[in-house]
């Protein structure tokens, strides 16, 4: 149908232009900057030499790898048994535990860090309580705190991947092994574990990736324990003579790591999956009461540990405070009154930016998905790879790249709200494209053709038949995009300027200046704004969070 | 409306999916494109619908060349293999879709939908959504949606392939009934020869993108023009013959096949070598021996009730399929039994080399 391709050709060019300006070009800019000597301004490998030779910088890289590795190992150690217990054994409150276990995925990690500071930081609730009885709690600051927060917030990825794998293995597989004479343990070790191994690896890779790209947790709780993302930010933003080329080099190193992980994910893990369709799920077993109790304690305990801190934040928001001192037990709405009356701007900013970038993201995602799914050509592969690129870029790196690129030159965006919207849009668009693509793939092409055959031109057929069919999925995707955008900190912190501070920035800064009460109020508003739409979504679509993430 | 295809070719990369096909389909005909998967039948149908632009050739509706008419302006009604019902619309809205596009007035729309729902027997299901319908019901909705716009041409792409065997037979009779009722030119794609014979006025057999044979079902069945047509339409024993002599007066052919010499009353082959096509039901088991009787041994027996199918080893180890219809109890030949076969001379088909 040559005559209708033209409109889509325009979309094609537009998509390439957007990706080029928002992703490729900024990346090239910092990559180039990383090869410039901060002293002489000439081309040099000085920055890279510094990263790998100077202990100060090399430590950042080592720290990043270290916390990510430890968090990954712990997440697997918790996530695998968690998944196994919940999918194979009967236990009380099973569905509630499952639902609650997915919540940490959507709750902002830096609020998790904030919560642990409120609990176990200097002046923290637990810290003070234990001090009264003469016990000195181990310090939450540094790598232990980072690992704690990462593990509790990221283990659900391992849990979800492994659960899905456990559910997609046909029971006949284990029955066949039993039939061939293998005992229970042998079946578990030789059939069950190997078949879920790809899922474990996939989950581990996600945890490692999220840990190494994270910014909010290490900057809040890490103190002297510096990681790559934090140091790149420091170099870029530092008021005492920022060093953009060093920031560029650190960003490039971080980019290389995240890219490598993404490639590994795409070409190795995705291929190794034993998932079967149309399966008979394995039987759910009833263990002996003591074993059931132990399994329940483990699962419920983990979920409690992951969610309790958020409850503390919410309680803190209605607690009387003065600076970092919290008067627990004395309730006050003062923090909220202040947030809504004196400084409501961050709340409005967050909602506005999330809404704008989500709307643009949906439309763009829909059009690009259509190109990728329905009009596959040679260039689609390139476009496909390019639009997915932001998935492999840490938020901090993305922020630094955009700020460095649109600071000066032919387009100046730094210092406007548009650069924030652009960053959010481009970071969430791969997600939008993934969801809409998979929705589109489920709609047979003949449905559109039927509409065309009945007399509706192609583009209108797309709007009349395809879009409505996808609508529930698009709305679900939009809600996820909206709530995750609302919780974005790592690129925001680089790109915002005064009047365009968001709730996340507000929380971050107030935590930094020891205003725990107001910080908790904003955090609570954020938590509620994230949970309400998700609750609504789950109610309306009956869909689990797990299927949309 | 008359549909004419002139020298249509469609190429995908290196594959000539449709290769120089010319056809003429008369007004009101039920015309079937028949062939195995990959023969180009669906591609040809999509060329007619306008979803593919032919690389060569002309598509003519009536007197008008429609090559440049986009698919949404061709005024054809199409029924897709998977029905392609709009999942977000209910039965009534699915059927109304094409009428809305045509801005048909409210009262006329109601009347047309009502009539159509009645003729495809969907009464009472108007408010159901496609996911709440059985396969057969979905099929009827698809048909109604295509027909309600009163298209000049109805296109059907393997519409029955997703239904179970019993429903298929019922639906094809239904489709034929409605088609006759409306007198609409219909182009039907299928790989099922029995279905094709049951519904069609005329059939085009396609093979590897080319038109193999064109004719009415009985013409093709009784006079296949090629080995492919004979085997695809109804199944056949194909024997390769070397002509030894031909007795013009007695119309008797002496030929060699598989090392054995056979004598047959048959038409004269064109050349030295020929293929003999014998349909399984044209072979009879006989008791007496004779010049044109072939001796063999039963290799397997399949009893199917109304008929018995034997595989008989004869003619130097060749396997010949024999079907005895309406068998009598006690007259079933067991495996290993010697049998005598005679081909029905009236019906033998000699195919060129």
CSV table of C-alpha atoms in Angstrom, one decimal, chain A residues 135-284:
chain,number,residue,atom,x,y,z
A,135,UNK,CA,22.9,-0.9,72.9
A,136,UNK,CA,24.9,0.8,70.2
A,137,UNK,CA,23.2,-0.1,66.9
A,138,UNK,CA,25.6,-0.7,63.9
A,139,UNK,CA,25.8,2.4,61.8
A,140,UNK,CA,23.3,2.6,59.0
A,141,UNK,CA,25.6,5.0,57.0
A,142,UNK,CA,27.9,3.7,54.4
A,143,UNK,CA,27.7,0.5,52.3
A,144,UNK,CA,25.7,-1.5,54.9
A,145,UNK,CA,22.8,0.9,54.7
A,146,UNK,CA,22.9,1.1,50.9
A,147,UNK,CA,22.9,-2.7,50.7
A,148,UNK,CA,20.1,-3.0,53.2
A,149,UNK,CA,17.8,-0.6,51.2
A,150,UNK,CA,18.8,-2.1,47.8
A,151,UNK,CA,18.1,-5.6,49.0
A,152,UNK,CA,14.7,-4.9,50.5
A,153,UNK,CA,13.6,-2.9,47.5
A,154,UNK,CA,14.9,-5.0,44.7
A,155,UNK,CA,14.5,-8.6,45.9
A,156,UNK,CA,10.9,-8.6,44.5
A,157,UNK,CA,12.4,-8.6,41.0
A,158,UNK,CA,14.0,-12.0,41.8
A,159,UNK,CA,10.9,-13.1,43.5
A,160,UNK,CA,8.7,-12.2,40.5
A,161,UNK,CA,11.0,-13.7,37.8
A,162,UNK,CA,11.4,-16.9,39.7
A,163,UNK,CA,7.7,-17.2,40.5
A,164,UNK,CA,6.9,-16.7,36.9
A,165,UNK,CA,9.4,-19.4,36.0
A,166,UNK,CA,8.1,-21.8,38.6
A,167,UNK,CA,4.6,-21.3,37.3
A,168,UNK,CA,5.5,-21.9,33.8
A,169,UNK,CA,7.1,-25.2,34.3
A,170,UNK,CA,4.7,-28.0,33.5
A,171,UNK,CA,4.2,-30.4,36.4
A,172,UNK,CA,4.7,-33.3,34.1
A,173,UNK,CA,8.3,-32.3,33.9
A,174,UNK,CA,8.8,-33.1,37.6
A,175,UNK,CA,6.5,-36.0,37.4
A,176,UNK,CA,8.6,-37.4,34.5
A,177,UNK,CA,11.7,-37.2,36.7
A,178,UNK,CA,9.8,-38.9,39.6
A,179,UNK,CA,8.6,-41.6,37.2
A,180,UNK,CA,12.2,-42.2,36.2
A,181,UNK,CA,13.0,-42.9,39.8
A,182,UNK,CA,14.3,-39.6,41.2
A,183,UNK,CA,13.5,-38.7,44.8
A,184,UNK,CA,12.2,-35.4,45.9
A,185,UNK,CA,15.5,-33.7,46.6
A,186,UNK,CA,16.9,-35.1,43.4
A,187,UNK,CA,14.0,-33.8,41.4
A,188,UNK,CA,14.4,-30.4,43.0
A,189,UNK,CA,18.1,-30.2,42.3
A,190,UNK,CA,18.1,-31.7,38.8
A,191,UNK,CA,14.9,-30.5,37.3
A,192,UNK,CA,13.4,-27.6,39.3
A,193,UNK,CA,16.5,-25.6,40.0
A,194,UNK,CA,18.0,-25.8,36.4
A,195,UNK,CA,14.7,-24.8,34.9
A,196,UNK,CA,14.4,-21.7,37.0
A,197,UNK,CA,18.1,-20.8,36.7
A,198,UNK,CA,17.6,-18.5,33.7
A,199,UNK,CA,15.0,-16.6,35.7
A,200,UNK,CA,17.3,-16.3,38.7
A,201,UNK,CA,20.0,-14.9,36.5
A,202,UNK,CA,17.6,-12.5,34.8
A,203,UNK,CA,16.4,-11.3,38.2
A,204,UNK,CA,19.9,-10.9,39.5
A,205,UNK,CA,20.9,-8.9,36.4
A,206,UNK,CA,18.0,-6.5,37.0
A,207,UNK,CA,19.0,-6.1,40.6
A,208,UNK,CA,22.6,-5.5,39.8
A,209,UNK,CA,21.6,-3.0,37.1
A,210,UNK,CA,19.2,-1.0,39.3
A,211,UNK,CA,21.8,-1.0,42.2
A,212,UNK,CA,24.6,0.4,40.1
A,213,UNK,CA,22.5,3.0,38.4
A,214,UNK,CA,20.8,4.2,41.6
A,215,UNK,CA,21.6,7.6,42.9
A,216,UNK,CA,19.2,8.5,45.6
A,217,UNK,CA,20.1,5.8,48.1
A,218,UNK,CA,23.9,6.2,48.1
A,219,UNK,CA,23.7,10.0,48.2
A,220,UNK,CA,21.3,10.0,51.2
A,221,UNK,CA,22.8,7.2,53.2
A,222,UNK,CA,26.3,6.6,51.8
A,223,UNK,CA,28.0,9.6,53.4
A,224,UNK,CA,31.7,9.0,52.7
A,225,UNK,CA,31.1,5.9,50.8
A,226,UNK,CA,31.0,7.3,47.3
A,227,UNK,CA,29.7,5.5,44.2
A,228,UNK,CA,30.0,6.3,40.5
A,229,UNK,CA,26.6,8.0,40.1
A,230,UNK,CA,27.1,10.2,43.2
A,231,UNK,CA,30.7,11.2,42.2
A,232,UNK,CA,29.6,12.0,38.6
A,233,UNK,CA,26.9,14.2,40.1
A,234,UNK,CA,29.4,15.8,42.5
A,235,UNK,CA,31.9,16.6,39.7
A,236,UNK,CA,29.2,18.0,37.5
A,237,UNK,CA,27.4,20.1,40.0
A,238,UNK,CA,30.2,21.1,42.4
A,239,UNK,CA,30.1,24.8,43.2
A,240,UNK,CA,33.8,24.8,43.8
A,241,UNK,CA,34.7,24.6,40.1
A,242,UNK,CA,32.7,21.7,38.7
A,243,UNK,CA,34.7,19.4,36.4
A,244,UNK,CA,32.4,18.5,33.4
A,245,UNK,CA,35.0,16.4,31.7
A,246,UNK,CA,35.6,14.3,34.8
A,247,UNK,CA,31.8,14.0,35.2
A,248,UNK,CA,31.7,13.0,31.6
A,249,UNK,CA,34.4,10.3,32.1
A,250,UNK,CA,32.7,8.9,35.2
A,251,UNK,CA,29.4,8.9,33.3
A,252,UNK,CA,31.0,7.1,30.4
A,253,UNK,CA,32.3,4.4,32.7
A,254,UNK,CA,28.9,4.0,34.3
A,255,UNK,CA,27.4,4.0,30.9
A,256,UNK,CA,29.7,1.3,29.8
A,257,UNK,CA,28.7,-0.9,32.8
A,258,UNK,CA,25.0,-0.3,32.3
A,259,UNK,CA,25.2,-0.9,28.6
A,260,UNK,CA,27.2,-4.1,29.1
A,261,UNK,CA,24.5,-5.3,31.6
A,262,UNK,CA,21.7,-4.5,29.1
A,263,UNK,CA,23.5,-6.3,26.3
A,264,UNK,CA,24.0,-9.3,28.5
A,265,UNK,CA,20.4,-9.2,29.4
A,266,UNK,CA,19.3,-9.0,25.8
A,267,UNK,CA,21.5,-11.6,24.2
A,268,UNK,CA,22.1,-14.0,26.9
A,269,UNK,CA,19.3,-14.1,29.5
A,270,UNK,CA,16.4,-13.5,27.1
A,271,UNK,CA,17.5,-16.5,25.0
A,272,UNK,CA,17.8,-18.8,27.9
A,273,UNK,CA,14.2,-19.4,29.0
A,274,UNK,CA,12.5,-22.7,29.4
A,275,UNK,CA,9.0,-21.2,29.8
A,276,UNK,CA,6.3,-23.3,28.3
A,277,UNK,CA,2.9,-22.3,27.2
A,278,UNK,CA,-0.3,-24.0,28.2
A,279,UNK,CA,1.0,-25.6,31.4
A,280,UNK,CA,-0.4,-27.6,34.1
A,281,UNK,CA,0.9,-25.9,37.2
A,282,UNK,CA,2.7,-28.0,39.8
A,283,UNK,CA,0.6,-28.9,42.8
A,284,UNK,CA,0.6,-26.6,45.8
